[in-house]
Amino acid sequence: MGRRIAMLLRAGDVVALEGGLGAGKTTLARAIIAALGHKGEVPSPTFAIIQTYDPPSVRLPLVHADFYRLEDPMEAEELGLDDYRMGAALIAEWPDHAGGFDYDPACLSIAIENASESGGDGRIAIVRPGPDWLERWT
């Protein structure tokens, strides 16, 4: 799934990853970043909140953000999120803590849950593509 998203990802896009602790958000983010060409370690941005990746280590400028620690969506603005996003794609973990991105037509929302919660194995991903993703995703 990470490889497919990376192939379709464009500057200005948002990949909003939702799910509880341990659902696999960071794992999917790492798969996307690796598929974009990054060869090094991909730390979880839980404490830094925002981690950036720039060419040539990746195919396009990318911002990986983990908003778990934000207590108010205004904090995302105070961090300069809009500046980081200029000309870059965004992978957002815990997007609701930053006010959400569902309003953005370039948002691909992915809700991840452990299938064990439903009595199965693995993970379940529910993908909701915004208008800009519809043709690319289907």
JSON list of C-alpha atoms in Angstrom, two decimals:
[
{"chain": "A", "resi": 1, "resn": "MET", "atom": "CA", "xyz": [0.00, 0.00, 0.00]},
{"chain": "A", "resi": 2, "resn": "GLY", "atom": "CA", "xyz": [2.86, 2.37, 0.83]},
{"chain": "A", "resi": 3, "resn": "ARG", "atom": "CA", "xyz": [4.41, 1.79, -2.58]},
{"chain": "A", "resi": 4, "resn": "ARG", "atom": "CA", "xyz": [1.12, 2.50, -4.36]},
{"chain": "A", "resi": 5, "resn": "ILE", "atom": "CA", "xyz": [0.59, 5.74, -2.45]},
{"chain": "A", "resi": 6, "resn": "ALA", "atom": "CA", "xyz": [4.18, 6.83, -3.14]},
{"chain": "A", "resi": 7, "resn": "MET", "atom": "CA", "xyz": [3.72, 6.23, -6.89]},
{"chain": "A", "resi": 8, "resn": "LEU", "atom": "CA", "xyz": [0.64, 8.47, -6.93]},
{"chain": "A", "resi": 9, "resn": "LEU", "atom": "CA", "xyz": [1.80, 11.14, -4.47]},
{"chain": "A", "resi": 10, "resn": "ARG", "atom": "CA", "xyz": [2.18, 14.73, -5.70]},
{"chain": "A", "resi": 11, "resn": "ALA", "atom": "CA", "xyz": [3.35, 17.96, -4.10]},
{"chain": "A", "resi": 12, "resn": "GLY", "atom": "CA", "xyz": [0.39, 19.52, -2.28]},
{"chain": "A", "resi": 13, "resn": "ASP", "atom": "CA", "xyz": [-1.16, 16.17, -1.38]},
{"chain": "A", "resi": 14, "resn": "VAL", "atom": "CA", "xyz": [-2.04, 15.14, 2.17]},
{"chain": "A", "resi": 15, "resn": "VAL", "atom": "CA", "xyz": [-2.06, 11.54, 3.36]},
{"chain": "A", "resi": 16, "resn": "ALA", "atom": "CA", "xyz": [-4.00, 11.65, 6.64]},
{"chain": "A", "resi": 17, "resn": "LEU", "atom": "CA", "xyz": [-3.39, 8.52, 8.74]},
{"chain": "A", "resi": 18, "resn": "GLU", "atom": "CA", "xyz": [-5.96, 7.81, 11.43]},
{"chain": "A", "resi": 19, "resn": "GLY", "atom": "CA", "xyz": [-6.07, 5.00, 13.97]},
{"chain": "A", "resi": 20, "resn": "GLY", "atom": "CA", "xyz": [-5.35, 4.19, 17.58]},
{"chain": "A", "resi": 21, "resn": "LEU", "atom": "CA", "xyz": [-1.97, 3.70, 19.21]},
{"chain": "A", "resi": 22, "resn": "GLY", "atom": "CA", "xyz": [-0.14, 0.82, 17.54]},
{"chain": "A", "resi": 23, "resn": "ALA", "atom": "CA", "xyz": [-2.53, 0.64, 14.58]},
{"chain": "A", "resi": 24, "resn": "GLY", "atom": "CA", "xyz": [0.26, 0.97, 12.02]},
{"chain": "A", "resi": 25, "resn": "LYS", "atom": "CA", "xyz": [0.25, 4.65, 11.05]},
{"chain": "A", "resi": 26, "resn": "THR", "atom": "CA", "xyz": [4.00, 5.11, 11.41]},
{"chain": "A", "resi": 27, "resn": "THR", "atom": "CA", "xyz": [4.66, 1.78, 9.69]},
{"chain": "A", "resi": 28, "resn": "LEU", "atom": "CA", "xyz": [2.65, 2.91, 6.65]},
{"chain": "A", "resi": 29, "resn": "ALA", "atom": "CA", "xyz": [4.33, 6.33, 6.70]},
{"chain": "A", "resi": 30, "resn": "ARG", "atom": "CA", "xyz": [7.74, 4.64, 6.71]},
{"chain": "A", "resi": 31, "resn": "ALA", "atom": "CA", "xyz": [6.71, 2.44, 3.77]},
{"chain": "A", "resi": 32, "resn": "ILE", "atom": "CA", "xyz": [5.64, 5.51, 1.77]},
{"chain": "A", "resi": 33, "resn": "ILE", "atom": "CA", "xyz": [8.86, 7.37, 2.57]},
{"chain": "A", "resi": 34, "resn": "ALA", "atom": "CA", "xyz": [10.98, 4.34, 1.64]},
{"chain": "A", "resi": 35, "resn": "ALA", "atom": "CA", "xyz": [9.05, 3.92, -1.63]},
{"chain": "A", "resi": 36, "resn": "LEU", "atom": "CA", "xyz": [9.77, 7.59, -2.40]},
{"chain": "A", "resi": 37, "resn": "GLY", "atom": "CA", "xyz": [13.46, 6.66, -2.35]},
{"chain": "A", "resi": 38, "resn": "HIS", "atom": "CA", "xyz": [14.64, 7.41, 1.19]},
{"chain": "A", "resi": 39, "resn": "LYS", "atom": "CA", "xyz": [17.33, 4.92, 2.17]},
{"chain": "A", "resi": 40, "resn": "GLY", "atom": "CA", "xyz": [18.03, 6.02, 5.75]},
{"chain": "A", "resi": 41, "resn": "GLU", "atom": "CA", "xyz": [16.25, 5.64, 9.03]},
{"chain": "A", "resi": 42, "resn": "VAL", "atom": "CA", "xyz": [12.76, 7.12, 9.29]},
{"chain": "A", "resi": 43, "resn": "PRO", "atom": "CA", "xyz": [12.30, 8.20, 12.90]},
{"chain": "A", "resi": 44, "resn": "SER", "atom": "CA", "xyz": [8.82, 8.59, 14.31]},
{"chain": "A", "resi": 45, "resn": "PRO", "atom": "CA", "xyz": [8.16, 12.34, 14.56]},
{"chain": "A", "resi": 46, "resn": "THR", "atom": "CA", "xyz": [6.20, 11.91, 17.81]},
{"chain": "A", "resi": 47, "resn": "PHE", "atom": "CA", "xyz": [8.54, 14.17, 19.76]},
{"chain": "A", "resi": 48, "resn": "ALA", "atom": "CA", "xyz": [9.89, 16.38, 16.97]},
{"chain": "A", "resi": 49, "resn": "ILE", "atom": "CA", "xyz": [6.31, 16.61, 15.61]},
{"chain": "A", "resi": 50, "resn": "ILE", "atom": "CA", "xyz": [7.54, 17.49, 12.10]},
{"chain": "A", "resi": 51, "resn": "GLN", "atom": "CA", "xyz": [10.23, 15.70, 10.09]},
{"chain": "A", "resi": 52, "resn": "THR", "atom": "CA", "xyz": [11.11, 16.82, 6.54]},
{"chain": "A", "resi": 53, "resn": "TYR", "atom": "CA", "xyz": [12.60, 14.90, 3.62]},
{"chain": "A", "resi": 54, "resn": "ASP", "atom": "CA", "xyz": [13.97, 16.64, 0.55]},
{"chain": "A", "resi": 55, "resn": "PRO", "atom": "CA", "xyz": [15.29, 15.52, -2.84]},
{"chain": "A", "resi": 56, "resn": "PRO", "atom": "CA", "xyz": [17.55, 13.86, -3.75]},
{"chain": "A", "resi": 57, "resn": "SER", "atom": "CA", "xyz": [16.85, 11.48, -0.83]},
{"chain": "A", "resi": 58, "resn": "VAL", "atom": "CA", "xyz": [13.18, 11.32, -1.91]},
{"chain": "A", "resi": 59, "resn": "ARG", "atom": "CA", "xyz": [11.34, 11.83, -5.22]},
{"chain": "A", "resi": 60, "resn": "LEU", "atom": "CA", "xyz": [9.52, 14.96, -4.00]},
{"chain": "A", "resi": 61, "resn": "PRO", "atom": "CA", "xyz": [9.68, 17.23, -0.92]},
{"chain": "A", "resi": 62, "resn": "LEU", "atom": "CA", "xyz": [7.84, 15.55, 1.93]},
{"chain": "A", "resi": 63, "resn": "VAL", "atom": "CA", "xyz": [6.71, 16.51, 5.43]},
{"chain": "A", "resi": 64, "resn": "HIS", "atom": "CA", "xyz": [5.97, 13.73, 7.94]},
{"chain": "A", "resi": 65, "resn": "ALA", "atom": "CA", "xyz": [4.07, 15.05, 10.94]},
{"chain": "A", "resi": 66, "resn": "ASP", "atom": "CA", "xyz": [2.77, 13.34, 14.06]},
{"chain": "A", "resi": 67, "resn": "PHE", "atom": "CA", "xyz": [0.22, 15.61, 15.73]},
{"chain": "A", "resi": 68, "resn": "TYR", "atom": "CA", "xyz": [-0.49, 13.30, 18.69]},
{"chain": "A", "resi": 69, "resn": "ARG", "atom": "CA", "xyz": [1.01, 15.70, 21.23]},
{"chain": "A", "resi": 70, "resn": "LEU", "atom": "CA", "xyz": [-0.90, 18.78, 20.03]},
{"chain": "A", "resi": 71, "resn": "GLU", "atom": "CA", "xyz": [-3.57, 19.89, 22.47]},
{"chain": "A", "resi": 72, "resn": "ASP", "atom": "CA", "xyz": [-5.10, 22.54, 20.21]},
{"chain": "A", "resi": 73, "resn": "PRO", "atom": "CA", "xyz": [-5.29, 22.64, 16.39]},
{"chain": "A", "resi": 74, "resn": "MET", "atom": "CA", "xyz": [-3.88, 26.20, 16.49]},
{"chain": "A", "resi": 75, "resn": "GLU", "atom": "CA", "xyz": [-0.56, 24.67, 17.57]},
{"chain": "A", "resi": 76, "resn": "ALA", "atom": "CA", "xyz": [-0.14, 23.28, 14.03]},
{"chain": "A", "resi": 77, "resn": "GLU", "atom": "CA", "xyz": [-0.27, 26.84, 12.70]},
{"chain": "A", "resi": 78, "resn": "GLU", "atom": "CA", "xyz": [2.18, 27.98, 15.36]},
{"chain": "A", "resi": 79, "resn": "LEU", "atom": "CA", "xyz": [4.60, 25.26, 14.22]},
{"chain": "A", "resi": 80, "resn": "GLY", "atom": "CA", "xyz": [4.50, 26.79, 10.73]},
{"chain": "A", "resi": 81, "resn": "LEU", "atom": "CA", "xyz": [2.78, 23.82, 9.09]},
{"chain": "A", "resi": 82, "resn": "ASP", "atom": "CA", "xyz": [1.64, 25.93, 6.12]},
{"chain": "A", "resi": 83, "resn": "ASP", "atom": "CA", "xyz": [5.24, 26.98, 5.47]},
{"chain": "A", "resi": 84, "resn": "TYR", "atom": "CA", "xyz": [6.45, 23.38, 5.64]},
{"chain": "A", "resi": 85, "resn": "ARG", "atom": "CA", "xyz": [3.73, 22.31, 3.19]},
{"chain": "A", "resi": 86, "resn": "MET", "atom": "CA", "xyz": [4.70, 24.81, 0.47]},
{"chain": "A", "resi": 87, "resn": "GLY", "atom": "CA", "xyz": [5.62, 22.64, -2.53]},
{"chain": "A", "resi": 88, "resn": "ALA", "atom": "CA", "xyz": [5.66, 19.45, -0.46]},
{"chain": "A", "resi": 89, "resn": "ALA", "atom": "CA", "xyz": [3.41, 16.47, 0.21]},
{"chain": "A", "resi": 90, "resn": "LEU", "atom": "CA", "xyz": [2.30, 15.87, 3.81]},
{"chain": "A", "resi": 91, "resn": "ILE", "atom": "CA", "xyz": [1.91, 12.61, 5.68]},
{"chain": "A", "resi": 92, "resn": "ALA", "atom": "CA", "xyz": [-0.11, 13.44, 8.81]},
{"chain": "A", "resi": 93, "resn": "GLU", "atom": "CA", "xyz": [-0.50, 11.07, 11.74]},
{"chain": "A", "resi": 94, "resn": "TRP", "atom": "CA", "xyz": [-3.28, 11.96, 14.20]},
{"chain": "A", "resi": 95, "resn": "PRO", "atom": "CA", "xyz": [-4.66, 14.57, 11.74]},
{"chain": "A", "resi": 96, "resn": "ASP", "atom": "CA", "xyz": [-7.64, 15.36, 13.97]},
{"chain": "A", "resi": 97, "resn": "HIS", "atom": "CA", "xyz": [-5.25, 16.86, 16.55]},
{"chain": "A", "resi": 98, "resn": "ALA", "atom": "CA", "xyz": [-4.30, 19.45, 13.91]},
{"chain": "A", "resi": 99, "resn": "GLY", "atom": "CA", "xyz": [-7.90, 20.21, 12.93]},
{"chain": "A", "resi": 100, "resn": "GLY", "atom": "CA", "xyz": [-8.13, 17.52, 10.24]},
{"chain": "A", "resi": 101, "resn": "PHE", "atom": "CA", "xyz": [-7.54, 17.69, 6.51]},
{"chain": "A", "resi": 102, "resn": "ASP", "atom": "CA", "xyz": [-10.76, 16.17, 5.12]},
{"chain": "A", "resi": 103, "resn": "TYR", "atom": "CA", "xyz": [-11.71, 19.59, 3.74]},
{"chain": "A", "resi": 104, "resn": "ASP", "atom": "CA", "xyz": [-8.63, 19.49, 1.48]},
{"chain": "A", "resi": 105, "resn": "PRO", "atom": "CA", "xyz": [-9.47, 18.07, -1.98]},
{"chain": "A", "resi": 106, "resn": "ALA", "atom": "CA", "xyz": [-5.90, 16.68, -2.16]},
{"chain": "A", "resi": 107, "resn": "CYS", "atom": "CA", "xyz": [-6.38, 14.61, 1.02]},
{"chain": "A", "resi": 108, "resn": "LEU", "atom": "CA", "xyz": [-6.21, 10.83, 1.01]},
{"chain": "A", "resi": 109, "resn": "SER", "atom": "CA", "xyz": [-7.61, 9.76, 4.40]},
{"chain": "A", "resi": 110, "resn": "ILE", "atom": "CA", "xyz": [-6.71, 6.30, 5.62]},
{"chain": "A", "resi": 111, "resn": "ALA", "atom": "CA", "xyz": [-8.22, 4.86, 8.80]},
{"chain": "A", "resi": 112, "resn": "ILE", "atom": "CA", "xyz": [-6.21, 1.89, 10.09]},
{"chain": "A", "resi": 113, "resn": "GLU", "atom": "CA", "xyz": [-7.26, -0.60, 12.73]},
{"chain": "A", "resi": 114, "resn": "ASN", "atom": "CA", "xyz": [-5.94, -3.91, 13.95]},
{"chain": "A", "resi": 115, "resn": "ALA", "atom": "CA", "xyz": [-8.08, -6.71, 12.54]},
{"chain": "A", "resi": 116, "resn": "SER", "atom": "CA", "xyz": [-7.71, -8.48, 15.88]},
{"chain": "A", "resi": 117, "resn": "GLU", "atom": "CA", "xyz": [-10.25, -5.97, 17.20]},
{"chain": "A", "resi": 118, "resn": "SER", "atom": "CA", "xyz": [-12.69, -7.60, 14.74]},
{"chain": "A", "resi": 119, "resn": "GLY", "atom": "CA", "xyz": [-11.54, -11.15, 15.44]},
{"chain": "A", "resi": 120, "resn": "GLY", "atom": "CA", "xyz": [-9.12, -11.41, 12.49]},
{"chain": "A", "resi": 121, "resn": "ASP", "atom": "CA", "xyz": [-5.42, -11.10, 11.74]},
{"chain": "A", "resi": 122, "resn": "GLY", "atom": "CA", "xyz": [-3.47, -8.20, 10.24]},
{"chain": "A", "resi": 123, "resn": "ARG", "atom": "CA", "xyz": [-4.82, -4.71, 9.71]},
{"chain": "A", "resi": 124, "resn": "ILE", "atom": "CA", "xyz": [-7.84, -3.15, 8.06]},
{"chain": "A", "resi": 125, "resn": "ALA", "atom": "CA", "xyz": [-7.41, 0.10, 6.12]},
{"chain": "A", "resi": 126, "resn": "ILE", "atom": "CA", "xyz": [-10.39, 2.20, 5.09]},
{"chain": "A", "resi": 127, "resn": "VAL", "atom": "CA", "xyz": [-9.36, 4.63, 2.36]},
{"chain": "A", "resi": 128, "resn": "ARG", "atom": "CA", "xyz": [-11.32, 7.80, 1.60]},
{"chain": "A", "resi": 129, "resn": "PRO", "atom": "CA", "xyz": [-9.84, 9.69, -1.37]},
{"chain": "A", "resi": 130, "resn": "GLY", "atom": "CA", "xyz": [-10.55, 13.39, -1.75]},
{"chain": "A", "resi": 131, "resn": "PRO", "atom": "CA", "xyz": [-11.64, 14.73, -5.16]},
{"chain": "A", "resi": 132, "resn": "ASP", "atom": "CA", "xyz": [-8.04, 15.22, -6.35]},
{"chain": "A", "resi": 133, "resn": "TRP", "atom": "CA", "xyz": [-7.27, 11.57, -5.58]},
{"chain": "A", "resi": 134, "resn": "LEU", "atom": "CA", "xyz": [-10.37, 9.96, -7.11]},
{"chain": "A", "resi": 135, "resn": "GLU", "atom": "CA", "xyz": [-9.00, 9.34, -10.61]},
{"chain": "A", "resi": 136, "resn": "ARG", "atom": "CA", "xyz": [-5.56, 8.39, -9.33]},
{"chain": "A", "resi": 137, "resn": "TRP", "atom": "CA", "xyz": [-6.79, 5.98, -6.66]},
{"chain": "A", "resi": 138, "resn": "THR", "atom": "CA", "xyz": [-9.40, 4.04, -8.63]}
]
